[in-house]
């Protein structure tokens, strides 16, 4: 048997050179894909941060503006009240204070009686002074002018501290949705000599029960469309009786006007709000920090939104000539070095006029610097630039630009974030008392 002849088989596949070329081409394609992915991912992160920044900035401005429009609000809107033909009109509707301990019912107070330049504690009834209404604080790197409320955190870079270089603003206003309307089941009783004897409260539909609002020691406020009075009272059953002046709780007994226009009784401690806005340092959980807009209402602080690193206010004050000048808080306090005259004050207003321009504030200019809250290591130097008008910027500048009133690093914030300015001009609809 003859055997078959074996034929050599040819080699199949690729050479080493071809393999290396293919691998190189594959790596190039993969690198291109990764590069495109990283670029797209980075762009997406920037866009996401910008969208979040815009949303947070708009929300912060909207919430703050809502409170600013309530500044100095009182019950019943006409600034001069409702008067009969023989009434002598008042320059403003500042409440008449009969209570001896008004200051103790107010939060975040920095104008105590007897502390220069403020007057001594009054010994007779007086009109609610302007320095107890609205009050701003211009803050730099080390301190605020005037001095910020001691009830707020001290400034610093640590978590929970007040943000360095951010202004503070305290507003006061009456929540007219509270209280009890008089004229139906709720009535006011008057003595033969025209003094308030007591007010009987029978809550109507939508009104709170007395126990839901009142706490022993609270001051009361009786108001109508012409005037209002703040006094100390004690609750007996469902009636509030003004405390006698010989108890030291009232300077005098409230006087009832001959006519009342839509009268209403308020719990002053609950319905009269002291609202303070400031910034507080908060941790983001990744080793970095940012600022949070804080709203402190009657002593209770709550966080509004994060990412706010700068907060500045300018106050539009109307002078005697009818012109409006925008001043810082310290300039409002001292009448721009005494160059602006005080507006007319109602009779029985205590003091020599210091702080009187808070009555003349007609508008407030708000400026905020909001960050994206995420450190973005791939941001270029140009992308880190931002313009903040309070610093005098006419074009985007670097975070550490020498012209800045305060730089992010001085506040404890990373400069590798997106930042944008938000601003608003708010007209005050309520005449200051």
GROMACS .gro file of N, CA and C in nm, residues 101-164:
model
  192
  101UNK      N    1  -4.222   9.702   7.886
  101UNK     CA    2  -4.117   9.607   7.844
  101UNK      C    3  -4.129   9.573   7.696
  102UNK      N    4  -4.135   9.676   7.611
  102UNK     CA    5  -4.146   9.650   7.468
  102UNK      C    6  -4.025   9.575   7.414
  103UNK      N    7  -3.905   9.619   7.452
  103UNK     CA    8  -3.783   9.559   7.397
  103UNK      C    9  -3.773   9.410   7.426
  104UNK      N   10  -3.826   9.369   7.539
  104UNK     CA   11  -3.818   9.228   7.576
  104UNK      C   12  -3.903   9.141   7.484
  105UNK      N   13  -3.995   9.200   7.411
  105UNK     CA   14  -4.080   9.124   7.320
  105UNK      C   15  -4.022   9.118   7.179
  106UNK      N   16  -3.906   9.182   7.156
  106UNK     CA   17  -3.845   9.187   7.023
  106UNK      C   18  -3.719   9.102   7.019
  107UNK      N   19  -3.697   9.035   6.907
  107UNK     CA   20  -3.577   8.954   6.889
  107UNK      C   21  -3.471   9.033   6.813
  108UNK      N   22  -3.346   8.986   6.823
  108UNK     CA   23  -3.233   9.041   6.746
  108UNK      C   24  -3.223   9.192   6.760
  109UNK      N   25  -3.235   9.240   6.883
  109UNK     CA   26  -3.236   9.384   6.909
  109UNK      C   27  -3.094   9.434   6.936
  110UNK      N   28  -3.055   9.543   6.872
  110UNK     CA   29  -2.922   9.601   6.893
  110UNK      C   30  -2.929   9.748   6.933
  111UNK      N   31  -3.048   9.794   6.970
  111UNK     CA   32  -3.066   9.935   7.007
  111UNK      C   33  -3.129   9.944   7.146
  112UNK      N   34  -3.062   9.895   7.249
  112UNK     CA   35  -3.122   9.897   7.383
  112UNK      C   36  -3.135  10.038   7.439
  113UNK      N   37  -3.237  10.057   7.521
  113UNK     CA   38  -3.256  10.187   7.585
  113UNK      C   39  -3.134  10.223   7.668
  114UNK      N   40  -3.097  10.349   7.663
  114UNK     CA   41  -2.988  10.399   7.747
  114UNK      C   42  -2.850  10.369   7.695
  115UNK      N   43  -2.838  10.299   7.583
  115UNK     CA   44  -2.708  10.270   7.524
  115UNK      C   45  -2.682  10.372   7.414
  116UNK      N   46  -2.586  10.462   7.437
  116UNK     CA   47  -2.560  10.571   7.342
  116UNK      C   48  -2.540  10.516   7.201
  117UNK      N   49  -2.602  10.582   7.103
  117UNK     CA   50  -2.670  10.712   7.105
  117UNK      C   51  -2.820  10.703   7.123
  118UNK      N   52  -2.870  10.596   7.183
  118UNK     CA   53  -3.014  10.578   7.194
  118UNK      C   54  -3.064  10.630   7.328
  119UNK      N   55  -3.189  10.676   7.333
  119UNK     CA   56  -3.241  10.743   7.454
  119UNK      C   57  -3.263  10.645   7.569
  120UNK      N   58  -3.281  10.702   7.686
  120UNK     CA   59  -3.314  10.622   7.804
  120UNK      C   60  -3.454  10.564   7.789
  121UNK      N   61  -3.482  10.462   7.867
  121UNK     CA   62  -3.614  10.399   7.861
  121UNK      C   63  -3.722  10.501   7.894
  122UNK      N   64  -3.822  10.518   7.809
  122UNK     CA   65  -3.927  10.619   7.833
  122UNK      C   66  -4.007  10.587   7.960
  123UNK      N   67  -4.056  10.692   8.021
  123UNK     CA   68  -4.139  10.677   8.141
  123UNK      C   69  -4.284  10.716   8.115
  124UNK      N   70  -4.315  10.752   7.993
  124UNK     CA   71  -4.453  10.783   7.953
  124UNK      C   72  -4.477  10.723   7.816
  125UNK      N   73  -4.603  10.707   7.775
  125UNK     CA   74  -4.632  10.645   7.645
  125UNK      C   75  -4.559  10.717   7.531
  126UNK      N   76  -4.518  10.640   7.431
  126UNK     CA   77  -4.438  10.696   7.321
  126UNK      C   78  -4.471  10.624   7.191
  127UNK      N   79  -4.435  10.687   7.081
  127UNK     CA   80  -4.453  10.628   6.950
  127UNK      C   81  -4.337  10.533   6.917
  128UNK      N   82  -4.369  10.424   6.852
  128UNK     CA   83  -4.270  10.324   6.814
  128UNK      C   84  -4.160  10.392   6.732
  129UNK      N   85  -4.034  10.395   6.783
  129UNK     CA   86  -3.928  10.471   6.715
  129UNK      C   87  -3.875  10.400   6.591
  130UNK      N   88  -3.821  10.475   6.495
  130UNK     CA   89  -3.774  10.414   6.370
  130UNK      C   90  -3.658  10.319   6.388
  131UNK      N   91  -3.573  10.341   6.492
  131UNK     CA   92  -3.458  10.253   6.508
  131UNK      C   93  -3.496  10.115   6.563
  132UNK      N   94  -3.625  10.096   6.593
  132UNK     CA   95  -3.672   9.963   6.634
  132UNK      C   96  -3.744   9.891   6.520
  133UNK      N   97  -3.752   9.952   6.404
  133UNK     CA   98  -3.823   9.889   6.292
  133UNK      C   99  -3.724   9.811   6.208
  134UNK      N  100  -3.687   9.864   6.095
  134UNK     CA  101  -3.588   9.800   6.009
  134UNK      C  102  -3.448   9.841   6.054
  135UNK      N  103  -3.351   9.747   6.037
  135UNK     CA  104  -3.213   9.782   6.071
  135UNK      C  105  -3.118   9.691   5.994
  136UNK      N  106  -3.025   9.753   5.923
  136UNK     CA  107  -2.927   9.677   5.847
  136UNK      C  108  -2.789   9.686   5.910
  137UNK      N  109  -2.701   9.596   5.867
  137UNK     CA  110  -2.566   9.588   5.921
  137UNK      C  111  -2.469   9.564   5.805
  138UNK      N  112  -2.378   9.658   5.783
  138UNK     CA  113  -2.278   9.645   5.678
  138UNK      C  114  -2.157   9.573   5.736
  139UNK      N  115  -2.126   9.456   5.681
  139UNK     CA  116  -2.023   9.372   5.741
  139UNK      C  117  -1.901   9.359   5.650
  140UNK      N  118  -1.783   9.374   5.709
  140UNK     CA  119  -1.657   9.355   5.639
  140UNK      C  120  -1.591   9.227   5.684
  141UNK      N  121  -1.459   9.221   5.669
  141UNK     CA  122  -1.386   9.099   5.703
  141UNK      C  123  -1.377   9.076   5.854
  142UNK      N  124  -1.381   9.185   5.931
  142UNK     CA  125  -1.359   9.171   6.075
  142UNK      C  126  -1.482   9.201   6.159
  143UNK      N  127  -1.567   9.294   6.115
  143UNK     CA  128  -1.680   9.335   6.199
  143UNK      C  129  -1.790   9.394   6.114
  144UNK      N  130  -1.901   9.429   6.181
  144UNK     CA  131  -2.016   9.490   6.115
  144UNK      C  132  -2.040   9.630   6.171
  145UNK      N  133  -2.092   9.718   6.087
  145UNK     CA  134  -2.130   9.853   6.129
  145UNK      C  135  -2.273   9.879   6.084
  146UNK      N  136  -2.365   9.903   6.180
  146UNK     CA  137  -2.353   9.891   6.325
  146UNK      C  138  -2.322   9.746   6.367
  147UNK      N  139  -2.301   9.726   6.494
  147UNK     CA  140  -2.268   9.593   6.544
  147UNK      C  141  -2.385   9.498   6.522
  148UNK      N  142  -2.353   9.380   6.469
  148UNK     CA  143  -2.457   9.280   6.438
  148UNK      C  144  -2.518   9.224   6.566
  149UNK      N  145  -2.640   9.172   6.560
  149UNK     CA  146  -2.704   9.115   6.679
  149UNK      C  147  -2.619   9.007   6.744
  150UNK      N  148  -2.609   9.012   6.875
  150UNK     CA  149  -2.531   8.912   6.948
  150UNK      C  150  -2.595   8.774   6.941
  151UNK      N  151  -2.722   8.768   6.905
  151UNK     CA  152  -2.792   8.640   6.896
  151UNK      C  153  -2.751   8.560   6.772
  152UNK      N  154  -2.679   8.622   6.678
  152UNK     CA  155  -2.634   8.553   6.558
  152UNK      C  156  -2.498   8.489   6.582
  153UNK      N  157  -2.462   8.387   6.502
  153UNK     CA  158  -2.330   8.325   6.518
  153UNK      C  159  -2.220   8.427   6.487
  154UNK      N  160  -2.103   8.413   6.551
  154UNK     CA  161  -1.991   8.502   6.518
  154UNK      C  162  -1.936   8.468   6.380
  155UNK      N  163  -1.869   8.563   6.314
  155UNK     CA  164  -1.814   8.535   6.181
  155UNK      C  165  -1.696   8.440   6.188
  156UNK      N  166  -1.675   8.364   6.082
  156UNK     CA  167  -1.562   8.271   6.076
  156UNK      C  168  -1.575   8.176   5.959
  157UNK      N  169  -1.473   8.090   5.943
  157UNK     CA  170  -1.471   7.994   5.833
  157UNK      C  171  -1.527   7.858   5.874
  158UNK      N  172  -1.542   7.834   6.003
  158UNK     CA  173  -1.585   7.703   6.051
  158UNK      C  174  -1.734   7.681   6.028
  159UNK      N  175  -1.772   7.554   6.025
  159UNK     CA  176  -1.912   7.518   6.007
  159UNK      C  177  -1.998   7.579   6.117
  160UNK      N  178  -2.108   7.643   6.078
  160UNK     CA  179  -2.198   7.704   6.175
  160UNK      C  180  -2.170   7.850   6.202
  161UNK      N  181  -2.054   7.901   6.159
  161UNK     CA  182  -2.024   8.043   6.179
  161UNK      C  183  -2.094   8.129   6.074
  162UNK      N  184  -2.107   8.257   6.105
  162UNK     CA  185  -2.161   8.351   6.008
  162UNK      C  186  -2.056   8.379   5.901
  163UNK      N  187  -2.099   8.385   5.775
  163UNK     CA  188  -2.005   8.402   5.664
  163UNK      C  189  -1.937   8.538   5.672
  164UNK      N  190  -1.806   8.538   5.658
  164UNK     CA  191  -1.727   8.661   5.663
  164UNK      C  192  -1.763   8.752   5.546
   0.00000   0.00000   0.00000
